[in-house]
């Protein structure tokens, strides 16, 4: 692909998610590369907007096609910290709720718009716990939209893990995080839950088994809202 940035011979695969591989460029920078064709321009724009308002995101240095060069963050994901016993799941829930609230309180980008900035994939794998506090990564789905959709998606994703639909080392223990999250989360976590379920069903990263159990995850979220 012509628009890919060169990876220096010294770089090593550093981490990988469902959609991207991350390479260490040097101590201060990583290269995140989507495995399938994607354009990071929109994502980089939202990240820069959030950063300009003091929201915790990695600084973006370059975005070209599937590649993004950004600030290297030091620290575990929220999920890793919880698994290591360094972060209580309830405290993780407080952090997630706070990160969503702060995001939804940013000024809307379009004048007169009632939409806010939404991430639409804010869960414990997409938060890194750093010295400057929790920092949000993986802005692929981010854009302008209703905050309640974002809150519903976070709840739904956590519920998918809680019911065992998405396999994750935290497993059913994440139940405690979900209930606390539902208590603290900004907005109304069920108002747009059906839209969140539809959005989730349409995601290419979801397996047929995961899609088949979305309804059960929706029911788990509803059961957690008092
Ligand atoms: N700026 C960064 N600094 C350090 N590590 C990062 C950074 N961005 C991503 N990572 C690492 O790469 C992993 C996958 O990144 P992510 O953006 O979530 O990709 P995916 O879309 O594949 O989930 C993260 O869990 C984290 O370990
Ligand atoms: Mg991710």
CSV table of C-alpha atoms and ligand atoms in Angstrom, one decimal:
chain,number,residue,atom,x,y,z
A,1,UNK,CA,0.0,0.0,0.0
A,2,UNK,CA,1.5,3.3,-1.0
A,3,UNK,CA,0.2,5.4,1.8
A,4,UNK,CA,1.7,3.3,4.6
A,5,UNK,CA,4.3,4.9,6.7
A,6,UNK,CA,7.7,3.0,6.8
A,7,UNK,CA,8.3,0.9,9.9
A,8,UNK,CA,11.9,1.2,11.0
A,9,UNK,CA,13.8,-2.1,11.0
A,10,UNK,CA,14.4,-1.7,14.8
A,11,UNK,CA,10.7,-1.7,15.6
A,12,UNK,CA,9.0,-4.6,17.3
A,13,UNK,CA,5.3,-5.6,17.3
A,14,UNK,CA,4.3,-4.1,20.6
A,15,UNK,CA,0.6,-4.9,21.1
A,16,UNK,CA,-2.4,-5.9,19.0
A,17,UNK,CA,-6.1,-5.5,19.3
A,18,UNK,CA,-9.0,-6.8,17.3
A,19,UNK,CA,-8.4,-4.4,14.4
A,20,UNK,CA,-4.9,-3.0,14.6
A,21,UNK,CA,-1.3,-3.9,15.3
A,22,UNK,CA,0.8,-1.4,17.3
A,23,UNK,CA,4.6,-1.1,16.7
A,24,UNK,CA,7.1,0.7,18.9
A,25,UNK,CA,8.9,3.4,17.0
A,26,UNK,CA,11.0,4.8,19.8
A,27,UNK,CA,10.4,5.5,23.5
A,28,UNK,CA,8.0,8.3,22.7
A,29,UNK,CA,6.0,7.1,19.7
A,30,UNK,CA,4.0,4.1,18.5
A,31,UNK,CA,2.7,3.3,15.0
A,32,UNK,CA,-0.8,1.9,15.0
A,33,UNK,CA,-1.7,0.1,11.8
A,34,UNK,CA,-5.1,-1.3,10.8
A,35,UNK,CA,-5.0,-4.7,9.3
A,36,UNK,CA,-7.6,-3.9,6.8
A,37,UNK,CA,-8.0,-0.8,4.7
A,38,UNK,CA,-9.1,2.1,6.8
A,39,UNK,CA,-8.6,5.8,6.9
A,40,UNK,CA,-7.5,7.3,10.2
A,41,UNK,CA,-8.1,10.9,9.2
A,42,UNK,CA,-11.5,11.3,10.9
A,43,UNK,CA,-10.3,9.5,14.0
A,44,UNK,CA,-7.2,11.7,14.2
A,45,UNK,CA,-9.5,14.8,13.9
A,46,UNK,CA,-11.7,13.8,16.8
A,47,UNK,CA,-8.7,12.9,18.9
A,48,UNK,CA,-7.2,16.3,18.3
A,49,UNK,CA,-10.5,18.0,19.1
A,50,UNK,CA,-10.8,16.1,22.4
A,51,UNK,CA,-7.1,16.8,23.2
A,52,UNK,CA,-7.6,20.6,22.5
A,53,UNK,CA,-10.3,20.6,25.2
A,54,UNK,CA,-8.0,18.9,27.8
A,55,UNK,CA,-9.5,15.4,27.3
A,56,UNK,CA,-7.0,12.6,28.0
A,57,UNK,CA,-6.0,11.1,24.6
A,58,UNK,CA,-2.6,10.2,23.2
A,59,UNK,CA,-1.1,13.0,21.1
A,60,UNK,CA,-1.4,12.2,17.3
A,61,UNK,CA,1.7,13.1,15.3
A,62,UNK,CA,0.7,11.8,11.9
A,63,UNK,CA,-2.3,10.0,10.3
A,64,UNK,CA,-2.1,8.5,6.8
A,65,UNK,CA,-4.5,5.8,5.5
A,66,UNK,CA,-4.5,2.9,7.9
A,67,UNK,CA,-1.5,4.3,9.9
A,68,UNK,CA,-1.4,6.6,12.8
A,69,UNK,CA,1.7,7.7,14.7
A,70,UNK,CA,1.0,8.7,18.2
A,71,UNK,CA,2.4,9.4,21.6
A,72,UNK,CA,3.5,6.2,23.3
A,73,UNK,CA,1.6,5.8,26.6
A,74,UNK,CA,3.2,3.9,29.5
A,75,UNK,CA,0.9,1.8,31.6
A,76,UNK,CA,-1.4,-1.2,31.5
A,77,UNK,CA,-4.9,-1.3,30.1
A,78,UNK,CA,-7.7,-1.0,32.6
A,79,UNK,CA,-8.4,-4.7,32.1
A,80,UNK,CA,-4.7,-5.6,32.7
A,81,UNK,CA,-4.6,-3.5,35.8
A,82,UNK,CA,-7.8,-5.2,37.1
A,83,UNK,CA,-6.5,-8.7,36.3
A,84,UNK,CA,-3.2,-7.9,38.1
A,85,UNK,CA,-5.2,-6.9,41.2
A,86,UNK,CA,-3.9,-3.3,40.9
A,87,UNK,CA,-7.3,-1.8,40.3
A,88,UNK,CA,-10.6,-2.8,41.9
A,89,UNK,CA,-13.4,-3.4,39.3
A,90,UNK,CA,-15.6,-0.9,41.1
A,91,UNK,CA,-12.9,1.7,40.8
A,92,UNK,CA,-12.6,0.9,37.1
A,93,UNK,CA,-16.4,1.5,36.8
A,94,UNK,CA,-15.9,4.9,38.5
A,95,UNK,CA,-13.2,5.8,36.0
A,96,UNK,CA,-15.2,4.7,32.9
A,97,UNK,CA,-18.3,6.6,34.0
A,98,UNK,CA,-16.1,9.7,34.7
A,99,UNK,CA,-14.4,9.4,31.3
A,100,UNK,CA,-17.7,9.2,29.5
A,101,UNK,CA,-19.1,12.1,31.5
A,102,UNK,CA,-16.2,14.3,30.7
A,103,UNK,CA,-16.3,13.3,27.0
A,104,UNK,CA,-20.0,14.1,26.7
A,105,UNK,CA,-19.5,17.5,28.4
A,106,UNK,CA,-17.1,18.7,25.7
A,107,UNK,CA,-18.6,21.4,23.5
A,108,UNK,CA,-20.3,19.9,20.4
A,109,UNK,CA,-18.2,20.4,17.3
A,110,UNK,CA,-21.0,21.7,15.0
A,111,UNK,CA,-22.6,25.0,15.9
A,112,UNK,CA,-26.2,24.5,17.1
A,113,UNK,CA,-25.7,20.7,17.2
A,114,UNK,CA,-27.3,18.9,20.1
A,115,UNK,CA,-24.9,16.0,19.6
A,116,UNK,CA,-21.8,15.6,21.7
A,117,UNK,CA,-18.5,13.8,21.1
A,118,UNK,CA,-19.0,10.0,21.4
A,119,UNK,CA,-16.4,7.3,21.5
A,120,UNK,CA,-18.7,4.3,21.0
A,121,UNK,CA,-16.1,1.7,22.1
A,122,UNK,CA,-15.1,2.9,25.6
A,123,UNK,CA,-14.4,-0.2,27.7
A,124,UNK,CA,-11.6,-1.5,29.9
A,125,UNK,CA,-9.4,-2.6,26.9
A,126,UNK,CA,-9.4,0.9,25.5
A,127,UNK,CA,-8.3,2.8,28.6
A,128,UNK,CA,-4.6,2.9,29.5
A,129,UNK,CA,-3.8,3.7,33.2
A,130,UNK,CA,-0.8,6.1,33.0
A,131,UNK,CA,1.0,8.4,35.3
A,132,UNK,CA,-1.2,11.3,34.1
A,133,UNK,CA,-4.3,9.2,34.9
A,134,UNK,CA,-6.6,7.1,32.6
A,135,UNK,CA,-6.1,7.9,28.9
A,136,UNK,CA,-8.6,6.8,26.2
A,137,UNK,CA,-7.4,5.0,23.0
A,138,UNK,CA,-8.9,3.4,20.0
A,139,UNK,CA,-11.1,6.2,18.6
A,140,UNK,CA,-12.1,4.4,15.4
A,141,UNK,CA,-15.9,4.6,16.0
A,142,UNK,CA,-15.8,8.1,17.5
A,143,UNK,CA,-17.7,11.0,16.1
A,144,UNK,CA,-20.6,13.3,16.9
A,145,UNK,CA,-23.7,11.7,18.4
A,146,UNK,CA,-26.0,11.3,21.4
A,147,UNK,CA,-24.1,10.7,24.7
A,148,UNK,CA,-26.8,8.1,25.7
A,149,UNK,CA,-25.7,5.9,22.8
A,150,UNK,CA,-22.1,5.9,24.0
A,151,UNK,CA,-23.2,5.1,27.6
A,152,UNK,CA,-25.4,2.2,26.3
A,153,UNK,CA,-22.6,0.8,24.2
A,154,UNK,CA,-20.1,0.8,27.1
A,155,UNK,CA,-22.7,-1.0,29.3
A,156,UNK,CA,-23.5,-3.5,26.5
A,157,UNK,CA,-19.9,-4.4,25.8
A,158,UNK,CA,-19.2,-5.0,29.5
A,159,UNK,CA,-22.4,-7.0,29.7
A,160,UNK,CA,-21.2,-9.2,26.8
A,161,UNK,CA,-18.2,-10.1,28.8
A,162,UNK,CA,-20.2,-10.5,32.0
A,163,UNK,CA,-22.6,-13.1,30.4
A,164,UNK,CA,-19.6,-15.0,28.8
A,165,UNK,CA,-20.5,-14.1,25.2
A,166,UNK,CA,-17.2,-12.3,24.7
A,167,UNK,CA,-14.4,-14.3,26.0
A,168,UNK,CA,-12.1,-12.3,28.2
A,169,UNK,CA,-9.9,-13.2,31.2
A,170,UNK,CA,-12.0,-11.0,33.5
A,171,UNK,CA,-15.0,-13.2,32.7
A,172,UNK,CA,-18.0,-13.1,35.0
A,173,UNK,CA,-16.0,-11.1,37.6
A,174,UNK,CA,-16.7,-8.0,35.5
A,175,UNK,CA,-20.3,-8.2,36.8
A,176,UNK,CA,-19.3,-6.0,39.7
A,177,UNK,CA,-18.0,-3.4,37.3
A,178,UNK,CA,-21.3,-3.4,35.3
A,179,UNK,CA,-23.5,-2.7,38.2
A,180,UNK,CA,-21.4,0.1,39.6
A,181,UNK,CA,-21.1,1.5,36.1
A,182,UNK,CA,-24.8,1.5,35.6
A,183,UNK,CA,-25.2,3.5,38.9
A,184,UNK,CA,-22.7,6.1,37.9
A,185,UNK,CA,-22.8,6.4,34.1
A,186,UNK,CA,-23.8,9.7,32.6
A,187,UNK,CA,-27.2,10.1,30.9
A,188,UNK,CA,-29.6,7.2,30.5
A,189,UNK,CA,-28.0,3.8,29.8
A,190,UNK,CA,-31.2,2.2,28.4
A,191,UNK,CA,-32.8,5.0,26.4
A,192,UNK,CA,-30.8,4.1,23.3
A,193,UNK,CA,-29.9,0.6,24.3
A,194,UNK,CA,-31.8,-0.9,21.3
A,195,UNK,CA,-29.8,1.4,18.9
A,196,UNK,CA,-26.6,0.3,20.7
A,197,UNK,CA,-27.5,-3.3,20.1
A,198,UNK,CA,-28.2,-2.7,16.4
A,199,UNK,CA,-24.9,-0.9,16.1
A,200,UNK,CA,-23.1,-3.7,17.8
A,201,UNK,CA,-24.8,-6.4,15.6
A,202,UNK,CA,-23.5,-4.5,12.5
A,203,UNK,CA,-19.9,-4.4,13.6
A,204,UNK,CA,-17.6,-6.5,11.5
A,205,UNK,CA,-15.4,-7.5,14.4
A,206,UNK,CA,-18.3,-9.4,16.0
A,207,UNK,CA,-18.6,-13.2,15.5
A,208,UNK,CA,-21.9,-14.8,14.7
A,209,UNK,CA,-22.0,-16.3,18.2
A,210,UNK,CA,-21.4,-12.9,19.8
A,211,UNK,CA,-24.2,-11.4,17.6
A,212,UNK,CA,-26.6,-14.2,18.6
A,213,UNK,CA,-26.1,-13.4,22.3
A,214,UNK,CA,-26.6,-9.6,22.0
A,215,UNK,CA,-30.2,-9.9,23.2
A,216,UNK,CA,-29.0,-11.7,26.4
A,217,UNK,CA,-26.5,-8.9,27.0
A,218,UNK,CA,-29.2,-6.3,26.5
A,219,UNK,CA,-31.4,-8.1,29.1
A,220,UNK,CA,-28.4,-8.1,31.5
A,221,UNK,CA,-28.0,-4.3,31.1
A,222,UNK,CA,-31.8,-3.7,31.7
A,223,UNK,CA,-31.7,-6.0,34.8
A,224,UNK,CA,-28.8,-3.9,36.2
A,225,UNK,CA,-30.7,-0.6,35.9
A,226,UNK,CA,-32.9,0.2,38.9
B,1,LIG,N1,-0.7,5.2,22.3
B,1,LIG,C1,-0.4,4.0,22.8
B,1,LIG,N2,0.6,3.8,23.6
B,1,LIG,C2,0.9,2.6,24.1
B,1,LIG,N3,0.2,1.5,23.8
B,1,LIG,C3,-0.8,1.6,22.9
B,1,LIG,C4,-1.2,2.9,22.4
B,1,LIG,N4,-2.2,2.7,21.6
B,1,LIG,C5,-2.5,1.4,21.6
B,1,LIG,N5,-1.7,0.7,22.4
B,1,LIG,C6,-1.7,-0.7,22.7
B,1,LIG,O1,-2.2,-1.4,21.6
B,1,LIG,C7,-3.3,-2.2,22.0
B,1,LIG,C8,-4.4,-2.1,20.9
B,1,LIG,O2,-4.7,-0.8,20.6
B,1,LIG,P1,-6.1,-0.3,20.1
B,1,LIG,O3,-6.0,1.1,19.7
B,1,LIG,O4,-7.1,-0.6,21.2
B,1,LIG,O5,-6.4,-1.3,18.9
B,1,LIG,P2,-7.7,-2.2,18.4
B,1,LIG,O6,-8.6,-1.4,17.6
B,1,LIG,O7,-7.0,-3.3,17.6
B,1,LIG,O8,-8.3,-2.7,19.7
B,1,LIG,C9,-3.8,-1.5,23.3
B,1,LIG,O9,-4.5,-2.4,24.1
B,1,LIG,C10,-2.5,-1.1,23.9
B,1,LIG,O10,-1.9,-2.2,24.6
B,2,LIG,MG1,-9.0,-1.5,21.3
